[in-house]
């Protein structure tokens, strides 16, 4: 897929970017003083709720505050460490125009480089691979969901005392680097935080209730077609309406 970001390596300083409190040096963008930098990308058509964009970038020289990354109608939890990132953002609502804005911001300072954005590959068939994600039938759900300190009642999984609940899924093929896996789920009765992981890759913790829509970019080829989705409690929470969408 092509990079839709223009001048993502900042070799032409700030061309094609809109910015505040930002200067450019040696092919990087240096953002400071509650500054931001953004680029508006014109797509062939507006994206819809549930569509995903993949974003790659490098963050360095951070000073004390997280970097927020967002696109029109979607965002990613704050970036708290320097490094190279390959993330995915799922839109939570339909776009009203075909202009997608990619935005980076921090309350202090950071350096940005090597920005890449592409749309998800839709030349495949999306499939929900989770079994009994609504927990409506506890007897059947227990055949697929395992863990500790869990009970299934009232149409959801109730996890307590630093417990976890997980499901191992067998796919039609192993995932490969660059595949995108989408996840939809609802958290309720939350005390503390919930960590969600897929095949050992963790997503930033959730500390609020509600329906969540997230996505992972697979960082390396898998050697098996079995993957494990896991929800871990720091205290207790309720889980319901789990869907994991894989495009195979």
CSV table of N, CA and C in Angstrom, one decimal, residues 38-166:
chain,number,residue,atom,x,y,z
A,38,UNK,N,0.1,18.6,12.0
A,38,UNK,CA,-0.9,17.8,11.4
A,38,UNK,C,-0.9,17.9,9.8
A,39,UNK,N,-1.5,17.0,9.2
A,39,UNK,CA,-1.6,17.0,7.7
A,39,UNK,C,-3.0,16.5,7.4
A,40,UNK,N,-3.6,17.2,6.4
A,40,UNK,CA,-4.9,16.8,5.9
A,40,UNK,C,-4.8,16.0,4.6
A,41,UNK,N,-5.3,14.8,4.5
A,41,UNK,CA,-5.1,13.9,3.4
A,41,UNK,C,-6.5,13.8,2.7
A,42,UNK,N,-6.5,14.0,1.4
A,42,UNK,CA,-7.7,13.9,0.6
A,42,UNK,C,-7.8,12.4,0.1
A,43,UNK,N,-8.8,11.8,0.5
A,43,UNK,CA,-9.1,10.4,0.1
A,43,UNK,C,-10.0,10.3,-1.1
A,44,UNK,N,-10.1,9.1,-1.7
A,44,UNK,CA,-11.0,8.9,-2.8
A,44,UNK,C,-12.5,9.0,-2.3
A,45,UNK,N,-12.7,8.6,-1.1
A,45,UNK,CA,-14.1,8.6,-0.6
A,45,UNK,C,-14.0,8.7,1.0
A,46,UNK,N,-15.0,9.2,1.6
A,46,UNK,CA,-15.0,9.2,3.1
A,46,UNK,C,-14.9,7.8,3.7
A,47,UNK,N,-14.2,7.6,4.8
A,47,UNK,CA,-14.2,6.4,5.5
A,47,UNK,C,-15.4,6.2,6.3
A,48,UNK,N,-15.7,5.0,6.7
A,48,UNK,CA,-16.9,4.6,7.4
A,48,UNK,C,-16.5,4.2,8.8
A,49,UNK,N,-17.5,4.2,9.7
A,49,UNK,CA,-17.3,3.6,11.1
A,49,UNK,C,-16.8,2.2,11.0
A,50,UNK,N,-15.7,1.9,11.7
A,50,UNK,CA,-15.1,0.6,11.7
A,50,UNK,C,-14.0,0.4,10.7
A,51,UNK,N,-13.8,1.4,9.8
A,51,UNK,CA,-12.7,1.4,8.9
A,51,UNK,C,-11.4,1.7,9.7
A,52,UNK,N,-10.3,1.2,9.3
A,52,UNK,CA,-9.0,1.4,10.0
A,52,UNK,C,-7.9,2.0,9.1
A,53,UNK,N,-7.1,2.8,9.8
A,53,UNK,CA,-5.9,3.3,9.1
A,53,UNK,C,-4.7,2.9,9.9
A,54,UNK,N,-3.6,2.6,9.2
A,54,UNK,CA,-2.4,2.2,9.8
A,54,UNK,C,-1.4,3.3,9.7
A,55,UNK,N,-0.7,3.6,10.8
A,55,UNK,CA,0.2,4.7,10.9
A,55,UNK,C,1.5,4.3,11.5
A,56,UNK,N,2.6,4.7,10.8
A,56,UNK,CA,3.9,4.4,11.3
A,56,UNK,C,4.6,5.7,11.5
A,57,UNK,N,5.4,5.8,12.5
A,57,UNK,CA,6.1,7.0,12.8
A,57,UNK,C,7.2,6.8,13.9
A,58,UNK,N,8.1,7.7,14.0
A,58,UNK,CA,9.2,7.7,15.0
A,58,UNK,C,9.1,8.9,15.9
A,59,UNK,N,9.1,8.6,17.2
A,59,UNK,CA,9.1,9.7,18.2
A,59,UNK,C,10.4,9.7,19.0
A,60,UNK,N,11.0,10.8,19.2
A,60,UNK,CA,12.2,10.9,20.0
A,60,UNK,C,12.2,12.2,20.8
A,61,UNK,N,13.2,12.4,21.6
A,61,UNK,CA,13.4,13.7,22.4
A,61,UNK,C,12.1,14.1,23.1
A,62,UNK,N,11.4,13.2,23.7
A,62,UNK,CA,10.2,13.5,24.5
A,62,UNK,C,10.6,14.1,25.8
A,63,UNK,N,9.9,15.1,26.3
A,63,UNK,CA,10.2,15.8,27.5
A,63,UNK,C,8.9,15.8,28.4
A,64,UNK,N,8.8,14.7,29.1
A,64,UNK,CA,7.8,14.6,30.3
A,64,UNK,C,6.4,14.5,30.0
A,65,UNK,N,5.9,14.6,28.8
A,65,UNK,CA,4.5,14.5,28.5
A,65,UNK,C,4.2,13.5,27.4
A,66,UNK,N,3.1,12.8,27.4
A,66,UNK,CA,2.7,11.9,26.3
A,66,UNK,C,2.5,12.6,25.0
A,67,UNK,N,2.6,11.9,23.9
A,67,UNK,CA,2.2,12.4,22.6
A,67,UNK,C,0.9,11.8,22.2
A,68,UNK,N,-0.1,12.6,21.8
A,68,UNK,CA,-1.4,12.0,21.4
A,68,UNK,C,-1.4,12.0,19.8
A,69,UNK,N,-1.9,10.9,19.3
A,69,UNK,CA,-2.0,10.7,17.9
A,69,UNK,C,-3.5,10.5,17.6
A,70,UNK,N,-4.0,11.2,16.6
A,70,UNK,CA,-5.4,11.1,16.2
A,70,UNK,C,-5.6,11.3,14.7
A,71,UNK,N,-6.7,10.8,14.2
A,71,UNK,CA,-7.2,11.0,12.9
A,71,UNK,C,-8.6,11.5,13.0
A,72,UNK,N,-9.2,12.0,11.9
A,72,UNK,CA,-10.6,12.3,11.9
A,72,UNK,C,-11.4,11.2,12.4
A,73,UNK,N,-12.2,11.4,13.5
A,73,UNK,CA,-13.1,10.4,14.1
A,73,UNK,C,-12.4,9.2,14.7
A,74,UNK,N,-11.2,9.3,15.1
A,74,UNK,CA,-10.5,8.2,15.8
A,74,UNK,C,-9.2,8.7,16.5
A,75,UNK,N,-8.8,8.0,17.5
A,75,UNK,CA,-7.6,8.3,18.2
A,75,UNK,C,-6.9,7.1,18.8
A,76,UNK,N,-5.7,7.2,19.2
A,76,UNK,CA,-4.9,6.2,19.9
A,76,UNK,C,-4.5,6.6,21.2
A,77,UNK,N,-4.4,5.7,22.2
A,77,UNK,CA,-4.0,6.1,23.6
A,77,UNK,C,-2.6,6.8,23.5
A,78,UNK,N,-2.3,7.6,24.4
A,78,UNK,CA,-1.1,8.5,24.4
A,78,UNK,C,0.1,7.6,24.3
A,79,UNK,N,1.1,8.1,23.5
A,79,UNK,CA,2.4,7.5,23.4
A,79,UNK,C,3.3,8.0,24.5
A,80,UNK,N,3.8,7.1,25.3
A,80,UNK,CA,4.5,7.6,26.5
A,80,UNK,C,6.0,7.2,26.5
A,81,UNK,N,6.5,6.6,25.4
A,81,UNK,CA,7.9,6.2,25.3
A,81,UNK,C,8.4,6.6,23.9
A,82,UNK,N,9.7,6.9,23.8
A,82,UNK,CA,10.3,7.2,22.5
A,82,UNK,C,10.4,5.8,21.8
A,83,UNK,N,10.5,5.9,20.5
A,83,UNK,CA,10.6,4.7,19.7
A,83,UNK,C,9.9,4.8,18.3
A,84,UNK,N,10.0,3.7,17.6
A,84,UNK,CA,9.3,3.6,16.3
A,84,UNK,C,8.0,2.9,16.5
A,85,UNK,N,7.0,3.4,16.0
A,85,UNK,CA,5.6,2.8,16.2
A,85,UNK,C,5.0,2.4,14.9
A,86,UNK,N,4.2,1.4,15.0
A,86,UNK,CA,3.3,0.9,13.9
A,86,UNK,C,2.0,0.6,14.5
A,87,UNK,N,1.1,1.5,14.4
A,87,UNK,CA,-0.2,1.4,15.1
A,87,UNK,C,-1.4,1.4,14.1
A,88,UNK,N,-2.6,1.1,14.6
A,88,UNK,CA,-3.8,1.2,13.8
A,88,UNK,C,-4.8,1.9,14.6
A,89,UNK,N,-5.6,2.7,13.9
A,89,UNK,CA,-6.7,3.5,14.6
A,89,UNK,C,-8.0,3.1,13.8
A,90,UNK,N,-9.0,2.7,14.6
A,90,UNK,CA,-10.3,2.4,14.0
A,90,UNK,C,-11.3,3.6,14.2
A,91,UNK,N,-11.9,4.0,13.1
A,91,UNK,CA,-12.8,5.1,13.2
A,91,UNK,C,-14.1,4.7,14.0
A,92,UNK,N,-14.5,5.6,14.9
A,92,UNK,CA,-15.7,5.4,15.7
A,92,UNK,C,-17.0,5.9,15.1
A,93,UNK,N,-16.9,6.7,14.0
A,93,UNK,CA,-18.0,7.2,13.3
A,93,UNK,C,-17.7,7.4,11.9
A,94,UNK,N,-18.7,7.6,11.0
A,94,UNK,CA,-18.5,7.9,9.6
A,94,UNK,C,-17.9,9.3,9.4
A,95,UNK,N,-17.0,9.4,8.4
A,95,UNK,CA,-16.5,10.7,8.1
A,95,UNK,C,-17.5,11.4,7.2
A,96,UNK,N,-17.6,12.7,7.4
A,96,UNK,CA,-18.6,13.5,6.6
A,96,UNK,C,-18.0,14.0,5.3
A,97,UNK,N,-16.7,14.0,5.2
A,97,UNK,CA,-16.0,14.4,4.0
A,97,UNK,C,-14.9,13.4,3.6
A,98,UNK,N,-14.3,13.6,2.5
A,98,UNK,CA,-13.2,12.7,2.2
A,98,UNK,C,-11.8,13.2,2.6
A,99,UNK,N,-11.8,14.2,3.5
A,99,UNK,CA,-10.6,14.8,4.1
A,99,UNK,C,-10.3,14.2,5.4
A,100,UNK,N,-9.2,13.5,5.5
A,100,UNK,CA,-8.7,12.8,6.8
A,100,UNK,C,-7.5,13.6,7.3
A,101,UNK,N,-7.6,14.0,8.6
A,101,UNK,CA,-6.6,14.8,9.2
A,101,UNK,C,-5.8,13.9,10.2
A,102,UNK,N,-4.5,13.8,10.0
A,102,UNK,CA,-3.6,13.1,10.9
A,102,UNK,C,-3.0,14.2,11.8
A,103,UNK,N,-3.0,14.0,13.2
A,103,UNK,CA,-2.6,15.0,14.1
A,103,UNK,C,-1.8,14.5,15.2
A,104,UNK,N,-0.6,15.1,15.5
A,104,UNK,CA,0.3,14.8,16.6
A,104,UNK,C,0.4,16.0,17.5
A,105,UNK,N,0.3,15.7,18.8
A,105,UNK,CA,0.3,16.8,19.8
A,105,UNK,C,0.8,16.4,21.1
A,106,UNK,N,1.5,17.3,21.9
A,106,UNK,CA,2.0,17.0,23.2
A,106,UNK,C,1.9,18.3,24.0
A,107,UNK,N,1.8,18.2,25.3
A,107,UNK,CA,1.8,19.4,26.2
A,107,UNK,C,3.2,19.9,26.5
A,108,UNK,N,4.2,19.1,26.1
A,108,UNK,CA,5.6,19.6,26.2
A,108,UNK,C,6.3,19.6,24.9
A,109,UNK,N,7.2,18.7,24.7
A,109,UNK,CA,8.0,18.7,23.5
A,109,UNK,C,8.3,17.3,23.0
A,110,UNK,N,8.5,17.2,21.7
A,110,UNK,CA,8.9,15.9,21.1
A,110,UNK,C,9.4,16.1,19.7
A,111,UNK,N,10.1,15.1,19.2
A,111,UNK,CA,10.6,15.1,17.8
A,111,UNK,C,9.9,14.0,17.0
A,112,UNK,N,9.5,14.3,15.8
A,112,UNK,CA,8.7,13.4,15.0
A,112,UNK,C,9.4,13.2,13.6
A,113,UNK,N,9.4,11.9,13.2
A,113,UNK,CA,10.0,11.6,11.9
A,113,UNK,C,9.4,10.4,11.3
A,114,UNK,N,9.6,10.2,10.0
A,114,UNK,CA,9.2,9.0,9.2
A,114,UNK,C,7.8,8.6,9.4
A,115,UNK,N,6.9,9.6,9.1
A,115,UNK,CA,5.5,9.4,9.2
A,115,UNK,C,4.9,8.7,8.0
A,116,UNK,N,4.1,7.7,8.2
A,116,UNK,CA,3.5,6.9,7.1
A,116,UNK,C,2.1,6.6,7.5
A,117,UNK,N,1.1,6.8,6.5
A,117,UNK,CA,-0.3,6.4,6.8
A,117,UNK,C,-0.8,5.7,5.5
A,118,UNK,N,-1.5,4.6,5.8
A,118,UNK,CA,-2.1,3.9,4.7
A,118,UNK,C,-3.4,3.3,5.2
A,119,UNK,N,-4.3,3.1,4.2
A,119,UNK,CA,-5.6,2.5,4.5
A,119,UNK,C,-5.5,1.0,4.6
A,120,UNK,N,-6.4,0.4,5.4
A,120,UNK,CA,-6.4,-1.1,5.5
A,120,UNK,C,-6.7,-1.8,4.2
A,121,UNK,N,-6.1,-2.9,4.0
A,121,UNK,CA,-6.4,-3.7,2.8
A,121,UNK,C,-7.8,-4.4,2.9
A,122,UNK,N,-8.6,-4.0,1.9
A,122,UNK,CA,-10.0,-4.6,2.0
A,122,UNK,C,-10.2,-5.6,0.9
A,123,UNK,N,-9.1,-6.1,0.3
A,123,UNK,CA,-9.2,-7.1,-0.7
A,123,UNK,C,-9.2,-8.5,0.0
A,124,UNK,N,-10.0,-8.7,0.9
A,124,UNK,CA,-10.1,-9.9,1.7
A,124,UNK,C,-11.5,-10.0,2.4
A,125,UNK,N,-11.8,-11.0,3.0
A,125,UNK,CA,-13.1,-11.2,3.6
A,125,UNK,C,-13.0,-11.1,5.2
A,126,UNK,N,-13.5,-10.0,5.8
A,126,UNK,CA,-13.5,-9.9,7.2
A,126,UNK,C,-14.3,-10.9,7.9
A,127,UNK,N,-13.8,-11.5,9.0
A,127,UNK,CA,-14.5,-12.5,9.7
A,127,UNK,C,-14.4,-12.4,11.2
A,128,UNK,N,-15.5,-12.5,11.9
A,128,UNK,CA,-15.4,-12.5,13.4
A,128,UNK,C,-15.1,-13.9,13.9
A,129,UNK,N,-13.9,-14.0,14.5
A,129,UNK,CA,-13.4,-15.3,14.8
A,129,UNK,C,-13.6,-15.7,16.3
A,130,UNK,N,-14.3,-14.9,17.1
A,130,UNK,CA,-14.6,-15.2,18.5
A,130,UNK,C,-15.8,-16.0,18.6
A,131,UNK,N,-15.8,-17.0,19.5
A,131,UNK,CA,-16.9,-17.9,19.7
A,131,UNK,C,-17.6,-17.4,21.0
A,132,UNK,N,-18.9,-17.2,21.0
A,132,UNK,CA,-19.7,-16.9,22.2
A,132,UNK,C,-19.2,-15.6,22.9
A,133,UNK,N,-19.0,-14.6,22.1
A,133,UNK,CA,-18.5,-13.3,22.6
A,133,UNK,C,-19.6,-12.5,23.4
A,134,UNK,N,-20.8,-12.9,23.3
A,134,UNK,CA,-21.9,-12.2,24.0
A,134,UNK,C,-22.2,-12.9,25.3
A,135,UNK,N,-21.6,-14.1,25.6
A,135,UNK,CA,-21.8,-14.8,26.9
A,135,UNK,C,-23.2,-15.1,27.2
A,136,UNK,N,-24.1,-15.1,26.2
A,136,UNK,CA,-25.5,-15.3,26.5
A,136,UNK,C,-25.8,-16.7,26.9
A,137,UNK,N,-25.0,-17.7,26.5
A,137,UNK,CA,-25.1,-19.1,26.9
A,137,UNK,C,-23.9,-19.5,27.7
A,138,UNK,N,-23.9,-19.4,29.1
A,138,UNK,CA,-22.8,-19.7,29.9
A,138,UNK,C,-22.2,-21.1,29.7
A,139,UNK,N,-23.0,-22.1,29.5
A,139,UNK,CA,-22.6,-23.4,29.3
A,139,UNK,C,-21.7,-23.5,28.0
A,140,UNK,N,-22.2,-23.0,26.9
A,140,UNK,CA,-21.4,-23.0,25.7
A,140,UNK,C,-20.2,-22.1,25.7
A,141,UNK,N,-20.4,-20.9,26.4
A,141,UNK,CA,-19.2,-20.0,26.4
A,141,UNK,C,-18.1,-20.6,27.2
A,142,UNK,N,-18.3,-21.4,28.2
A,142,UNK,CA,-17.2,-22.0,29.0
A,142,UNK,C,-16.4,-23.0,28.1
A,143,UNK,N,-17.0,-23.4,27.0
A,143,UNK,CA,-16.2,-24.3,26.2
A,143,UNK,C,-15.1,-23.6,25.4
A,144,UNK,N,-15.2,-22.3,25.3
A,144,UNK,CA,-14.3,-21.5,24.5
A,144,UNK,C,-13.5,-20.5,25.4
A,145,UNK,N,-14.1,-20.0,26.5
A,145,UNK,CA,-13.4,-19.0,27.3
A,145,UNK,C,-12.8,-19.7,28.5
A,146,UNK,N,-11.6,-19.3,28.9
A,146,UNK,CA,-10.9,-19.9,30.0
A,146,UNK,C,-10.3,-18.7,30.8
A,147,UNK,N,-9.8,-19.0,32.0
A,147,UNK,CA,-9.2,-18.0,32.8
A,147,UNK,C,-9.3,-18.3,34.3
A,148,UNK,N,-9.1,-17.3,35.2
A,148,UNK,CA,-9.2,-17.5,36.6
A,148,UNK,C,-10.0,-16.4,37.2
A,149,UNK,N,-10.6,-16.7,38.3
A,149,UNK,CA,-11.4,-15.7,39.1
A,149,UNK,C,-12.5,-15.1,38.1
A,150,UNK,N,-13.2,-15.9,37.4
A,150,UNK,CA,-14.2,-15.5,36.5
A,150,UNK,C,-15.5,-16.2,36.8
A,151,UNK,N,-16.6,-15.5,36.5
A,151,UNK,CA,-18.0,-16.1,36.6
A,151,UNK,C,-18.7,-15.6,35.4
A,152,UNK,N,-19.6,-16.5,34.8
A,152,UNK,CA,-20.4,-16.1,33.7
A,152,UNK,C,-21.8,-16.0,34.1
A,153,UNK,N,-22.4,-14.8,34.1
A,153,UNK,CA,-23.8,-14.6,34.5
A,153,UNK,C,-24.3,-13.3,33.9
A,154,UNK,N,-25.6,-13.2,33.8
A,154,UNK,CA,-26.2,-12.0,33.3
A,154,UNK,C,-25.7,-11.6,31.9
A,155,UNK,N,-25.3,-12.6,31.1
A,155,UNK,CA,-24.9,-12.3,29.8
A,155,UNK,C,-23.5,-11.6,29.6
A,156,UNK,N,-22.7,-11.8,30.6
A,156,UNK,CA,-21.3,-11.3,30.5
A,156,UNK,C,-20.4,-12.1,31.4
A,157,UNK,N,-19.1,-11.8,31.2
A,157,UNK,CA,-18.0,-12.4,32.0
A,157,UNK,C,-17.7,-11.5,33.1
A,158,UNK,N,-17.7,-11.9,34.3
A,158,UNK,CA,-17.3,-11.1,35.5
A,158,UNK,C,-16.0,-11.6,36.0
A,159,UNK,N,-15.0,-10.7,35.9
A,159,UNK,CA,-13.6,-11.0,36.3
A,159,UNK,C,-13.2,-10.3,37.6
A,160,UNK,N,-12.6,-11.0,38.5
A,160,UNK,CA,-12.3,-10.4,39.8
A,160,UNK,C,-10.9,-10.8,40.3
A,161,UNK,N,-10.4,-10.0,41.3
A,161,UNK,CA,-9.2,-10.4,42.0
A,161,UNK,C,-8.0,-10.6,41.1
A,162,UNK,N,-7.7,-9.7,40.3
A,162,UNK,CA,-6.6,-9.8,39.4
A,162,UNK,C,-6.7,-11.0,38.5
A,163,UNK,N,-7.9,-11.4,38.2
A,163,UNK,CA,-8.1,-12.5,37.3
A,163,UNK,C,-8.0,-12.2,35.8
A,164,UNK,N,-8.2,-13.1,35.0
A,164,UNK,CA,-8.2,-12.9,33.5
A,164,UNK,C,-9.2,-13.8,32.9
A,165,UNK,N,-9.5,-13.5,31.6
A,165,UNK,CA,-10.4,-14.3,30.8
A,165,UNK,C,-9.8,-14.3,29.4
A,166,UNK,N,-9.7,-15.4,28.7
A,166,UNK,CA,-9.1,-15.5,27.4
A,166,UNK,C,-9.7,-16.5,26.5
